[in-house]
PDB file of C-alpha atoms and ligand atoms in Angstrom:
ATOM      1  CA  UNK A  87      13.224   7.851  11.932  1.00 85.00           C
ATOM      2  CA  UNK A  88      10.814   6.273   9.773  1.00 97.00           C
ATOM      3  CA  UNK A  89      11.617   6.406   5.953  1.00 97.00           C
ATOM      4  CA  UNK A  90       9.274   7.542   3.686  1.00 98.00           C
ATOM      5  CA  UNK A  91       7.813   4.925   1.007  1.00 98.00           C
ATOM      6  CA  UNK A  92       5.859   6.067  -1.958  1.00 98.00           C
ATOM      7  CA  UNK A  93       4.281   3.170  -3.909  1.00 98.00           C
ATOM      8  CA  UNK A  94       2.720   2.914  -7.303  1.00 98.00           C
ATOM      9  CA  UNK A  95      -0.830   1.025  -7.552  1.00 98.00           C
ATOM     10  CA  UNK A  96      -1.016  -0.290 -11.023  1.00 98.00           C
ATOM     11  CA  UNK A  97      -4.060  -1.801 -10.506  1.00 98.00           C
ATOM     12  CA  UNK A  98      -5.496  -3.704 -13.920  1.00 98.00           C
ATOM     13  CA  UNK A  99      -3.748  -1.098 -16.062  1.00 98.00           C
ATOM     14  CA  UNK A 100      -0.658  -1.566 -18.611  1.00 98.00           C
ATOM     15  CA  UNK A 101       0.648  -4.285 -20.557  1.00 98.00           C
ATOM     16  CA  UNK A 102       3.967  -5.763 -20.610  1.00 98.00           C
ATOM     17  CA  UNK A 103       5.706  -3.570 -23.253  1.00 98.00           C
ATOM     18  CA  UNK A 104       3.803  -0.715 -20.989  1.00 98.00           C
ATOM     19  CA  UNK A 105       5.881  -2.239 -17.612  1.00 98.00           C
ATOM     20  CA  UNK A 106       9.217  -1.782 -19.752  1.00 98.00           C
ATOM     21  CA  UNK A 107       8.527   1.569 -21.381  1.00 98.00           C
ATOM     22  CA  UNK A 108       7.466   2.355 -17.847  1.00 98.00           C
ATOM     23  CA  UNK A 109      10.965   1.477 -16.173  1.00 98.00           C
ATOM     24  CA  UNK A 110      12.783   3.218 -19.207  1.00 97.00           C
ATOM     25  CA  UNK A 111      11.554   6.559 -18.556  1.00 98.00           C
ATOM     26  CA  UNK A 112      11.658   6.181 -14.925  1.00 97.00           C
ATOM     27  CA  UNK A 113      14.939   4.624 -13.927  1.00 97.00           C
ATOM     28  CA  UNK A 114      17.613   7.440 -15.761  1.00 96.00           C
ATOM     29  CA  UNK A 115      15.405   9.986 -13.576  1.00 96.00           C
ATOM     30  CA  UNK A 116      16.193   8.198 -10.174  1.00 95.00           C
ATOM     31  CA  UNK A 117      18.604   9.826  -8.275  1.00 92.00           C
ATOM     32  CA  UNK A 118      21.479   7.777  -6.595  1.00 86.00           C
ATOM     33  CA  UNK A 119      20.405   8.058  -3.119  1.00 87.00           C
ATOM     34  CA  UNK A 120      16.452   8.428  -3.027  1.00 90.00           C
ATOM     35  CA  UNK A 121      14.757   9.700   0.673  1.00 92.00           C
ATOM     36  CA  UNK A 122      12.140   7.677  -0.107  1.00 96.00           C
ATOM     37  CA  UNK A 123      11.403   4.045  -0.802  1.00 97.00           C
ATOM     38  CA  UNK A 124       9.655   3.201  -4.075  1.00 98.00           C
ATOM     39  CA  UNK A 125       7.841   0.135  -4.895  1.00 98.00           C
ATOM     40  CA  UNK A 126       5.455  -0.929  -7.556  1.00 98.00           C
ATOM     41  CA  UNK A 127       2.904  -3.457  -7.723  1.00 98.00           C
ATOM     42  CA  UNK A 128       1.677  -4.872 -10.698  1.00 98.00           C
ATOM     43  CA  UNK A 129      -0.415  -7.350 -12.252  1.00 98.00           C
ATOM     44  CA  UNK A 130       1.147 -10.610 -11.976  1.00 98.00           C
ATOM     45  CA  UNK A 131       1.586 -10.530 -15.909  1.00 98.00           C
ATOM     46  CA  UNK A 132       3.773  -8.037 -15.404  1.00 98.00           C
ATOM     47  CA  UNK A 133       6.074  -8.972 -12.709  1.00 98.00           C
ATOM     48  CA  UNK A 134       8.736 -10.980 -14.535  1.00 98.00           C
ATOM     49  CA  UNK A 135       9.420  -8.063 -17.071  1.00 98.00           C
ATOM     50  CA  UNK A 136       9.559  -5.387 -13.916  1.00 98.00           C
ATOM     51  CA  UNK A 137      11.855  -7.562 -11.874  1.00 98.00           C
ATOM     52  CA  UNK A 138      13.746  -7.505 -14.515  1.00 98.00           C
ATOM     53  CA  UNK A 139      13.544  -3.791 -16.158  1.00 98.00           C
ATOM     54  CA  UNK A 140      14.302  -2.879 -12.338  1.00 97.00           C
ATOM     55  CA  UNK A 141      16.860  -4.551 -11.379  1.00 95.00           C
ATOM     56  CA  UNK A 142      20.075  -2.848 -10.323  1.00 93.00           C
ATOM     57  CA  UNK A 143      17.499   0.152  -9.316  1.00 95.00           C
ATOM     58  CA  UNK A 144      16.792   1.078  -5.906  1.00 93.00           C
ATOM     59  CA  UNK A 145      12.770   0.400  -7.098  1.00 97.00           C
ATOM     60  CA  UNK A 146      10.920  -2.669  -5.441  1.00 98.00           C
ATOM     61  CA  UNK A 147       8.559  -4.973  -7.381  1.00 98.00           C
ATOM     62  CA  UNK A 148       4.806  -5.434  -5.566  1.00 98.00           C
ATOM     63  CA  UNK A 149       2.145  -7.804  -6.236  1.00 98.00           C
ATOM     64  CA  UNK A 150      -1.439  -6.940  -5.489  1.00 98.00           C
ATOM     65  CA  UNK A 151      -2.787 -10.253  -4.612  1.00 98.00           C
ATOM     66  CA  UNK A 152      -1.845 -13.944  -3.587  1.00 98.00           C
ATOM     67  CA  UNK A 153      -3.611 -16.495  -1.943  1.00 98.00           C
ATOM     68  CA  UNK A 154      -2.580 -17.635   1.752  1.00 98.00           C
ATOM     69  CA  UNK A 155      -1.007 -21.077   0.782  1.00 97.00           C
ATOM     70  CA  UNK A 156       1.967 -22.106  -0.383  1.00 95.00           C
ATOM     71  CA  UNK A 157       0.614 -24.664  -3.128  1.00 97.00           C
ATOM     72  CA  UNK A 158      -2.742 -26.757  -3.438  1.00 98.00           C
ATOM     73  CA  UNK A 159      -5.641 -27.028  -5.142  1.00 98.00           C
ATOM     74  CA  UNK A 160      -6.898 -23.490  -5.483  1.00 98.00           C
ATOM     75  CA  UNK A 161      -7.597 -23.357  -9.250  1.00 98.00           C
ATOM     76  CA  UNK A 162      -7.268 -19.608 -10.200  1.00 97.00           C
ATOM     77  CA  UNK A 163      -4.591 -18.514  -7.862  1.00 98.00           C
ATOM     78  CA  UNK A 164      -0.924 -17.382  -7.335  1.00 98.00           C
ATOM     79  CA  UNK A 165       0.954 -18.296  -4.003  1.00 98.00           C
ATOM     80  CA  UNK A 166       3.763 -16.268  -2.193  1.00 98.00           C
ATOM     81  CA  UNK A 167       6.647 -18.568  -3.319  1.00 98.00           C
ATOM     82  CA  UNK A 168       5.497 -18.151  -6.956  1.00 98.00           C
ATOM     83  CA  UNK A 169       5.566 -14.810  -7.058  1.00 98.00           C
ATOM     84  CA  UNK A 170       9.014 -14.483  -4.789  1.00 98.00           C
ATOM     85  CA  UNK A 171      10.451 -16.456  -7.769  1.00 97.00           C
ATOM     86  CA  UNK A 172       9.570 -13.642 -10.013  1.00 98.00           C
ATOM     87  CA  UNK A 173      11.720 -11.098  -7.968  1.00 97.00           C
ATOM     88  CA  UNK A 174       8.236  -9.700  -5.550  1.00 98.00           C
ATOM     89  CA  UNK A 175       9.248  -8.187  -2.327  1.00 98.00           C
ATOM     90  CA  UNK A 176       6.156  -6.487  -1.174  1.00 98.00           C
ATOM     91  CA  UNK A 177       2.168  -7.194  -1.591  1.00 98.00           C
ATOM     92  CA  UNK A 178      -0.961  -5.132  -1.451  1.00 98.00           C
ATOM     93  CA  UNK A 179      -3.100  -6.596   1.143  1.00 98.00           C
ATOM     94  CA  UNK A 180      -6.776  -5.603   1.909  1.00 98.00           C
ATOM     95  CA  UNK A 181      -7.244  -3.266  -0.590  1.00 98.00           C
ATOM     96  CA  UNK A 182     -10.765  -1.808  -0.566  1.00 98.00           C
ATOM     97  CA  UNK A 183     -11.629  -3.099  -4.123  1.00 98.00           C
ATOM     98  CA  UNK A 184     -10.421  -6.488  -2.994  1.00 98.00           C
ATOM     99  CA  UNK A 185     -13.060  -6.017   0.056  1.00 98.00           C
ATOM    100  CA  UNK A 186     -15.458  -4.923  -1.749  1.00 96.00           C
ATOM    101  CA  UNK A 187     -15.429  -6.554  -5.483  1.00 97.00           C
ATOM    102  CA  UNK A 188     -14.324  -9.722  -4.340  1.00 97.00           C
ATOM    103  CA  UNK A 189     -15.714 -10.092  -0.558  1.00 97.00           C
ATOM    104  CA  UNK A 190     -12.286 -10.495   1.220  1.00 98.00           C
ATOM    105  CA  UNK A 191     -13.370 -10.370   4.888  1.00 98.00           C
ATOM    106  CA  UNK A 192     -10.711  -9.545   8.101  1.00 98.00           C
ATOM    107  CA  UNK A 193     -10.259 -12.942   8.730  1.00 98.00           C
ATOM    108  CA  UNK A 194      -8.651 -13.231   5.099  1.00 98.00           C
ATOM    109  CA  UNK A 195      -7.013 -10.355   5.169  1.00 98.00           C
ATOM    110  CA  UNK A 196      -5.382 -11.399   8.592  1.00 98.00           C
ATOM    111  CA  UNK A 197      -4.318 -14.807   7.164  1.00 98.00           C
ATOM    112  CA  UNK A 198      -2.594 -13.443   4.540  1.00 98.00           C
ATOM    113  CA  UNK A 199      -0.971 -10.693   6.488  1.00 98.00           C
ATOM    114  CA  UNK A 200       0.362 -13.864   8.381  1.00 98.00           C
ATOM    115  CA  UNK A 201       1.181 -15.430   5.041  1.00 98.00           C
ATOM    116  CA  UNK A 202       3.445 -12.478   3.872  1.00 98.00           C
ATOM    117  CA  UNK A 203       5.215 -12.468   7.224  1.00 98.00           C
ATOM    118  CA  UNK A 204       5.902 -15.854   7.335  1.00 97.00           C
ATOM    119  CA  UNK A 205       7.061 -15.823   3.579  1.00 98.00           C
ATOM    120  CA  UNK A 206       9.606 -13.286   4.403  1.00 97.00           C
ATOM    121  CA  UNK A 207       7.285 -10.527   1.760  1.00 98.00           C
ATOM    122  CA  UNK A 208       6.508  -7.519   3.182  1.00 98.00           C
ATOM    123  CA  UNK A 209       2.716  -6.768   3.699  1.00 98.00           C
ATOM    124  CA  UNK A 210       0.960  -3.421   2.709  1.00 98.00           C
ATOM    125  CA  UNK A 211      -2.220  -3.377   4.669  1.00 98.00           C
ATOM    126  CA  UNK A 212      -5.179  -1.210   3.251  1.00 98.00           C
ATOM    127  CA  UNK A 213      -7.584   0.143   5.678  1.00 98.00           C
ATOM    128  CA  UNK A 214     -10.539   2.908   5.173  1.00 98.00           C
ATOM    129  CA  UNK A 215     -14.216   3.843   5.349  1.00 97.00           C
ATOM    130  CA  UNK A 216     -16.766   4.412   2.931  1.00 96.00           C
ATOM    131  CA  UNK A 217     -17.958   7.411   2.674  1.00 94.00           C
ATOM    132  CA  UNK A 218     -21.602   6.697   4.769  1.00 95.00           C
ATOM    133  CA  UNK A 219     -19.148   5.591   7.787  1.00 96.00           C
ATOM    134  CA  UNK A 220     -17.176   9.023   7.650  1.00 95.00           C
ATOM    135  CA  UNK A 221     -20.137  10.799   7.718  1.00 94.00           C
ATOM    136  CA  UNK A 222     -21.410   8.870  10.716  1.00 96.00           C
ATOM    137  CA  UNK A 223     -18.071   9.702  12.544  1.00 97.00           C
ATOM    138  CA  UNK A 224     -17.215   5.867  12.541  1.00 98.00           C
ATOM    139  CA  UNK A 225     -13.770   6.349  10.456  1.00 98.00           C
ATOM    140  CA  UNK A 226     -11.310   5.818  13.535  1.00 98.00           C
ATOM    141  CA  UNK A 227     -13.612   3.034  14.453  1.00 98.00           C
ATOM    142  CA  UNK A 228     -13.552   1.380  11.168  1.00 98.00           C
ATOM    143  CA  UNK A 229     -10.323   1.789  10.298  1.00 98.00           C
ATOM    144  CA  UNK A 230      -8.538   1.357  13.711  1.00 98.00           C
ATOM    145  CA  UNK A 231     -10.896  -1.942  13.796  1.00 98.00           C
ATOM    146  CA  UNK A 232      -9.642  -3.215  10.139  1.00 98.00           C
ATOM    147  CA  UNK A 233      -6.321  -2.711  11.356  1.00 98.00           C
ATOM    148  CA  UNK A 234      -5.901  -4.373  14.887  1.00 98.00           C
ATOM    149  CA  UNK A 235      -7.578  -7.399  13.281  1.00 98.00           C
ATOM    150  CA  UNK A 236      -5.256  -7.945  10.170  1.00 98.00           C
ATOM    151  CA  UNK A 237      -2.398  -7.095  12.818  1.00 98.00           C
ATOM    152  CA  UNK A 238      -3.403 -10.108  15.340  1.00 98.00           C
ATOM    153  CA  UNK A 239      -0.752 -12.334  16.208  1.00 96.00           C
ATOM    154  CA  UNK A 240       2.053 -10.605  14.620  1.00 98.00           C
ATOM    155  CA  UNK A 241       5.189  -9.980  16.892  1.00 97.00           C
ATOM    156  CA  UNK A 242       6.308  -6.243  17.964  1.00 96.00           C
ATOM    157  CA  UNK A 243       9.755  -7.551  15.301  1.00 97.00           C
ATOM    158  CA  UNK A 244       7.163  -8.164  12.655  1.00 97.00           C
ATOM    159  CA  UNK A 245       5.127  -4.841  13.191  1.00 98.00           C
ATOM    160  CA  UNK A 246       7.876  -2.815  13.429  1.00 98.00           C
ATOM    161  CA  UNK A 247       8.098  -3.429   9.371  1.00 98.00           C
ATOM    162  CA  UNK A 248       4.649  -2.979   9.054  1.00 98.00           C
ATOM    163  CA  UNK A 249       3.202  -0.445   6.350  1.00 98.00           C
ATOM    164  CA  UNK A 250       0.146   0.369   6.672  1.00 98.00           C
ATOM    165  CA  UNK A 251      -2.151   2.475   3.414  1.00 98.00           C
ATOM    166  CA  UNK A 252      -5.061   4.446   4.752  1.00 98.00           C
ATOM    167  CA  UNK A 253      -7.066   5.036   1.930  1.00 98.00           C
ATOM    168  CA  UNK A 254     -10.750   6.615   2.596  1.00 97.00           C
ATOM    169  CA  UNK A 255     -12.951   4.509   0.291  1.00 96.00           C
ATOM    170  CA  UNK A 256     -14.562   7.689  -0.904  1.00 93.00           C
ATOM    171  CA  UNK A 257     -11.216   9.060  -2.176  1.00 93.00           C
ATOM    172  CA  UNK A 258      -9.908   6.448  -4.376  1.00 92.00           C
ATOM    173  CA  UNK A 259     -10.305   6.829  -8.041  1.00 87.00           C
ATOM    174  CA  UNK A 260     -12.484   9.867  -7.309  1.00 89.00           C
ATOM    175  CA  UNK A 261     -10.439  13.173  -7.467  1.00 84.00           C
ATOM    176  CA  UNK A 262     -11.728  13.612  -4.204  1.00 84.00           C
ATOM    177  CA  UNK A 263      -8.438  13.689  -1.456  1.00 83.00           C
ATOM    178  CA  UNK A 264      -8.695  14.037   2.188  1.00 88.00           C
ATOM    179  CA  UNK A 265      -7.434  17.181   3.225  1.00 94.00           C
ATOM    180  CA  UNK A 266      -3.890  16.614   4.636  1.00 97.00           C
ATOM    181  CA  UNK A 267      -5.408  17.296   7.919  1.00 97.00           C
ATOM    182  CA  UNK A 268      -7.633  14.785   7.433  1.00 96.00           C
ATOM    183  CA  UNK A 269      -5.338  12.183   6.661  1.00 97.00           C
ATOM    184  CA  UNK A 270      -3.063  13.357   9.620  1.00 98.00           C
ATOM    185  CA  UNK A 271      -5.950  13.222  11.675  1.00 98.00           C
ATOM    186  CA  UNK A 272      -7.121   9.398  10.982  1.00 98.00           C
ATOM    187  CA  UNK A 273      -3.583   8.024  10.480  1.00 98.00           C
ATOM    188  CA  UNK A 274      -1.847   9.629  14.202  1.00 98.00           C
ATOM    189  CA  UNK A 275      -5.439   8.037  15.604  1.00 98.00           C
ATOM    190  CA  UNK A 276      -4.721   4.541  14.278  1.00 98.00           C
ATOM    191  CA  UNK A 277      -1.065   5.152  15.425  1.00 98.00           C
ATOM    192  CA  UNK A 278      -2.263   5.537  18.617  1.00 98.00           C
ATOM    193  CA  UNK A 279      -4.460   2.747  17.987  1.00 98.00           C
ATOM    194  CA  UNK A 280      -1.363   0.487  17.874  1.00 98.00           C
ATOM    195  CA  UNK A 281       0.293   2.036  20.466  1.00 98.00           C
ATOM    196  CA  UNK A 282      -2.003   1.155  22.845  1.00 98.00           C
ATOM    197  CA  UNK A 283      -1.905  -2.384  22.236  1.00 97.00           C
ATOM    198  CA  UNK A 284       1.619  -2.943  21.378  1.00 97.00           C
ATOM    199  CA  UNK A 285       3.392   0.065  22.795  1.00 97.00           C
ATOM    200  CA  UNK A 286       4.598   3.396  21.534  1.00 98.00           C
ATOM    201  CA  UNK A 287       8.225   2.206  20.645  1.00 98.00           C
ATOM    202  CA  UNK A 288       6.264  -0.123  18.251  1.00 98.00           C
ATOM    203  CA  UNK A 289       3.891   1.977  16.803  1.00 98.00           C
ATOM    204  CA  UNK A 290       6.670   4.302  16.214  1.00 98.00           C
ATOM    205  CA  UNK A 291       8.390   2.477  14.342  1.00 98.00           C
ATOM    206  CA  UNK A 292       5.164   1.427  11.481  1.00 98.00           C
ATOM    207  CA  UNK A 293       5.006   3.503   8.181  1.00 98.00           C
ATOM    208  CA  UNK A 294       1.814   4.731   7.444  1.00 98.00           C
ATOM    209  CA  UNK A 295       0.367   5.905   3.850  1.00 98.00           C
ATOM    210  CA  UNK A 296      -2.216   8.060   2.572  1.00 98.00           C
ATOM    211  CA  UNK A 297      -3.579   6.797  -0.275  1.00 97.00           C
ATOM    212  CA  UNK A 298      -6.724   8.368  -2.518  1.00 96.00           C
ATOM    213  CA  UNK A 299      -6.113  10.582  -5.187  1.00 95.00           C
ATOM    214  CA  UNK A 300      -2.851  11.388  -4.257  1.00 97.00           C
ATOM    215  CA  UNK A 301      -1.100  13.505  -7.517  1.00 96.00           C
ATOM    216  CA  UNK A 302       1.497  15.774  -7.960  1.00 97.00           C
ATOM    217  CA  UNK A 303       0.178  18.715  -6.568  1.00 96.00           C
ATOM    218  CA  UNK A 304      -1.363  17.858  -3.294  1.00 96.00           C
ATOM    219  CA  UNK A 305       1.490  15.069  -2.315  1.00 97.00           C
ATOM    220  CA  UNK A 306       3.543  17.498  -0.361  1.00 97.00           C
ATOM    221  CA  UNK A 307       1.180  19.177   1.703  1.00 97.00           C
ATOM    222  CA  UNK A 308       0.371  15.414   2.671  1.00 97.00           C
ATOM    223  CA  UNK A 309       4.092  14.326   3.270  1.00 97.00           C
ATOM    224  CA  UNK A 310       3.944  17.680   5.354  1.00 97.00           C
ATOM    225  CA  UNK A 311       2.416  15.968   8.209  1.00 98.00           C
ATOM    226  CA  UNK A 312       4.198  14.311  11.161  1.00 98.00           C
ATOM    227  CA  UNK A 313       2.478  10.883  10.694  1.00 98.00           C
ATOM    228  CA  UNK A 314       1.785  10.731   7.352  1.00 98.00           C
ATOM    229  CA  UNK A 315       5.326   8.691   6.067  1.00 98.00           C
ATOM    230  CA  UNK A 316       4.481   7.939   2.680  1.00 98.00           C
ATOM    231  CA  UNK A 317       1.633   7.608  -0.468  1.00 98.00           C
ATOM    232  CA  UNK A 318      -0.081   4.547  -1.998  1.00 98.00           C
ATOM    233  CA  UNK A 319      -0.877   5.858  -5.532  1.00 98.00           C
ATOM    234  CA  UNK A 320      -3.066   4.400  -8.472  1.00 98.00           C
ATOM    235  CA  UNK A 321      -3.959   7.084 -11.476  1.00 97.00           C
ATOM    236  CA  UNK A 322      -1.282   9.276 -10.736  1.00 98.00           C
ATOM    237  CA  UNK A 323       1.129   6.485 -10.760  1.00 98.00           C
ATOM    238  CA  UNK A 324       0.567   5.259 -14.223  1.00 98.00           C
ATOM    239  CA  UNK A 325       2.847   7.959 -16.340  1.00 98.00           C
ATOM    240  CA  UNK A 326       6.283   8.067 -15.557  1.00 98.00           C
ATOM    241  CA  UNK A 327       6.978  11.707 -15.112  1.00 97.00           C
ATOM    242  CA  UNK A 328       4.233  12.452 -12.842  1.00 97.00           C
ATOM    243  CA  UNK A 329       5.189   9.248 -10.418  1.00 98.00           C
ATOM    244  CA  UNK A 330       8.478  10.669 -10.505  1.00 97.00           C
ATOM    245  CA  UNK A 331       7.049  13.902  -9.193  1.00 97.00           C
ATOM    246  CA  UNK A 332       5.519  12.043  -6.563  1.00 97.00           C
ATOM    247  CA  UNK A 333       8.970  10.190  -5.797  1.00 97.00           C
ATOM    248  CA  UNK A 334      10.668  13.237  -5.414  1.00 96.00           C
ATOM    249  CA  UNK A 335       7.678  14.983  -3.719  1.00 91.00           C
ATOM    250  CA  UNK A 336       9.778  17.514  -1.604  1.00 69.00           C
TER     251      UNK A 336
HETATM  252  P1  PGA B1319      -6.036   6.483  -6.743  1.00 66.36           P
HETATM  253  O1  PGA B1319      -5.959   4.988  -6.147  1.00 66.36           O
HETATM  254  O2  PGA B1319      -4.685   7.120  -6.487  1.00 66.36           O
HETATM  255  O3  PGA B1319      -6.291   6.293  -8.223  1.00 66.36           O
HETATM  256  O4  PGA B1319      -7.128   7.183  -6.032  1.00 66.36           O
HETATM  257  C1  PGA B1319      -5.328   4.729  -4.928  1.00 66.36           C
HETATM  258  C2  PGA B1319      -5.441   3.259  -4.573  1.00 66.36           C
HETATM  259  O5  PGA B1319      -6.504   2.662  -4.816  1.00 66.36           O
HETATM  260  O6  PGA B1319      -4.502   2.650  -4.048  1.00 66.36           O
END
């Protein structure tokens, strides 16, 4: 069965004496054996000092960017093997802030999919509509169509890994959540979505997230639901005790 994975969305929040103060409170409240998998993902200021502050924990360390080369002259960014030096296992791809702030299209978003897989990091792809394309009915469309692109060319081995953050534009940052149903509702359609192409065994296998305003009171009702395997969480992710609440949602 698929393991649940809750992940913390720092976003451009916290310092570097933040990061450790962070992994102080959190780590003594870990239990031995957590259900779920945790990650964070940080600014890359931040990474060394979480690698490090986490280490020995069961907690993986994220990044929420990279660009899709392993060196050259691209003056401004960080590369895969740079940040797997600094102890990063995972990376927030296609994040709707990074599609819409900074214009990151499909096509980028697929390349770097391809980049994480074939850097040995694991991928979190972001899909979700704005809030005009919900209320045109086009959110299976949309998201289903975000996904199946970034997902080209990857083998049914590589998907199998695959975790996927549905995150409705409209809910992120907002207060405003999908109803559980909602997000049950959107993430079994893009399940099927992969399904079809790749086959149920497959699609099976891929963890998907809500993500949007996700907080200690509503994360339970979403972990509820049969499809819905884990959360992708910014605000609520930012104080120890209530990420720890949403780590041991149950
Ligand atoms: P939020 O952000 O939990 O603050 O809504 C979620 C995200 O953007 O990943």
């Amino acid at each position: 069965m698929r393991k649940p994975i809750i992940i913390a969305n720092w976003k451009m929040y916290k310092n570097r004496a933040a990061a450790v103060a962070f992994c102080q409170a959190l780590v003594p409240l870990l239990h031995t054996t957590e259900k779920a998998d945790i990650v964070i993902c940080a600014p890359f200021t931040q990474l060394d000092v979480l690698a490090d502050a986490l280490a020995g924990s069961a907690v993986g360390v994220g990044a929420q960017n990279f660009y899709p080369a392993a060196e050259g002259a691209f003056t401004g960014e960080v590369s895969l093997p740079m940040l797997q030096e600094l102890g990063v296992r995972y990376v927030i791809v296609g994040h709707s802030e990074r599609r819409e702030l900074f214009h990151e299209d499909d096509m980028l978003v697929r390349q770097k999919v391809q980049a994480a897989y074939a850097a040995g990091i694991q991928p979190i792809l972001c899909v979700g509509e704005r809030l005009e394309q919900r209320e045109q009915d086009m959110t299976v469309e949309v998201c289903s169509g975000q996904l199946l692109s970034a997902i080209n060319g990857l083998t049914g081995t590589q998907l199998r890994t695959l975790i996927v953050a549905y995150e409705p534009i409209w809910a992120i940052g907002t207060g405003k959540t999908a109803t559980a149903a909602d997000a049950e509702q959107v993430i079994s359609a893009l399940r099927q979505a992969v399904a079809a192409q790749y086959g149920q065994a497959v699609a099976d296998c891929v963890r998907f997230q809500y993500g949007g305003s996700v907080k200690p009171e509503n994360i339970s009702q979403l972990m509820a639901q049969p499809n819905v395997d884990g959360a992708l969480v910014g605000g609520a992710s930012l104080k120890a005790e209530s990420f720890i609440q949403l780590v041991h949602y149950a």
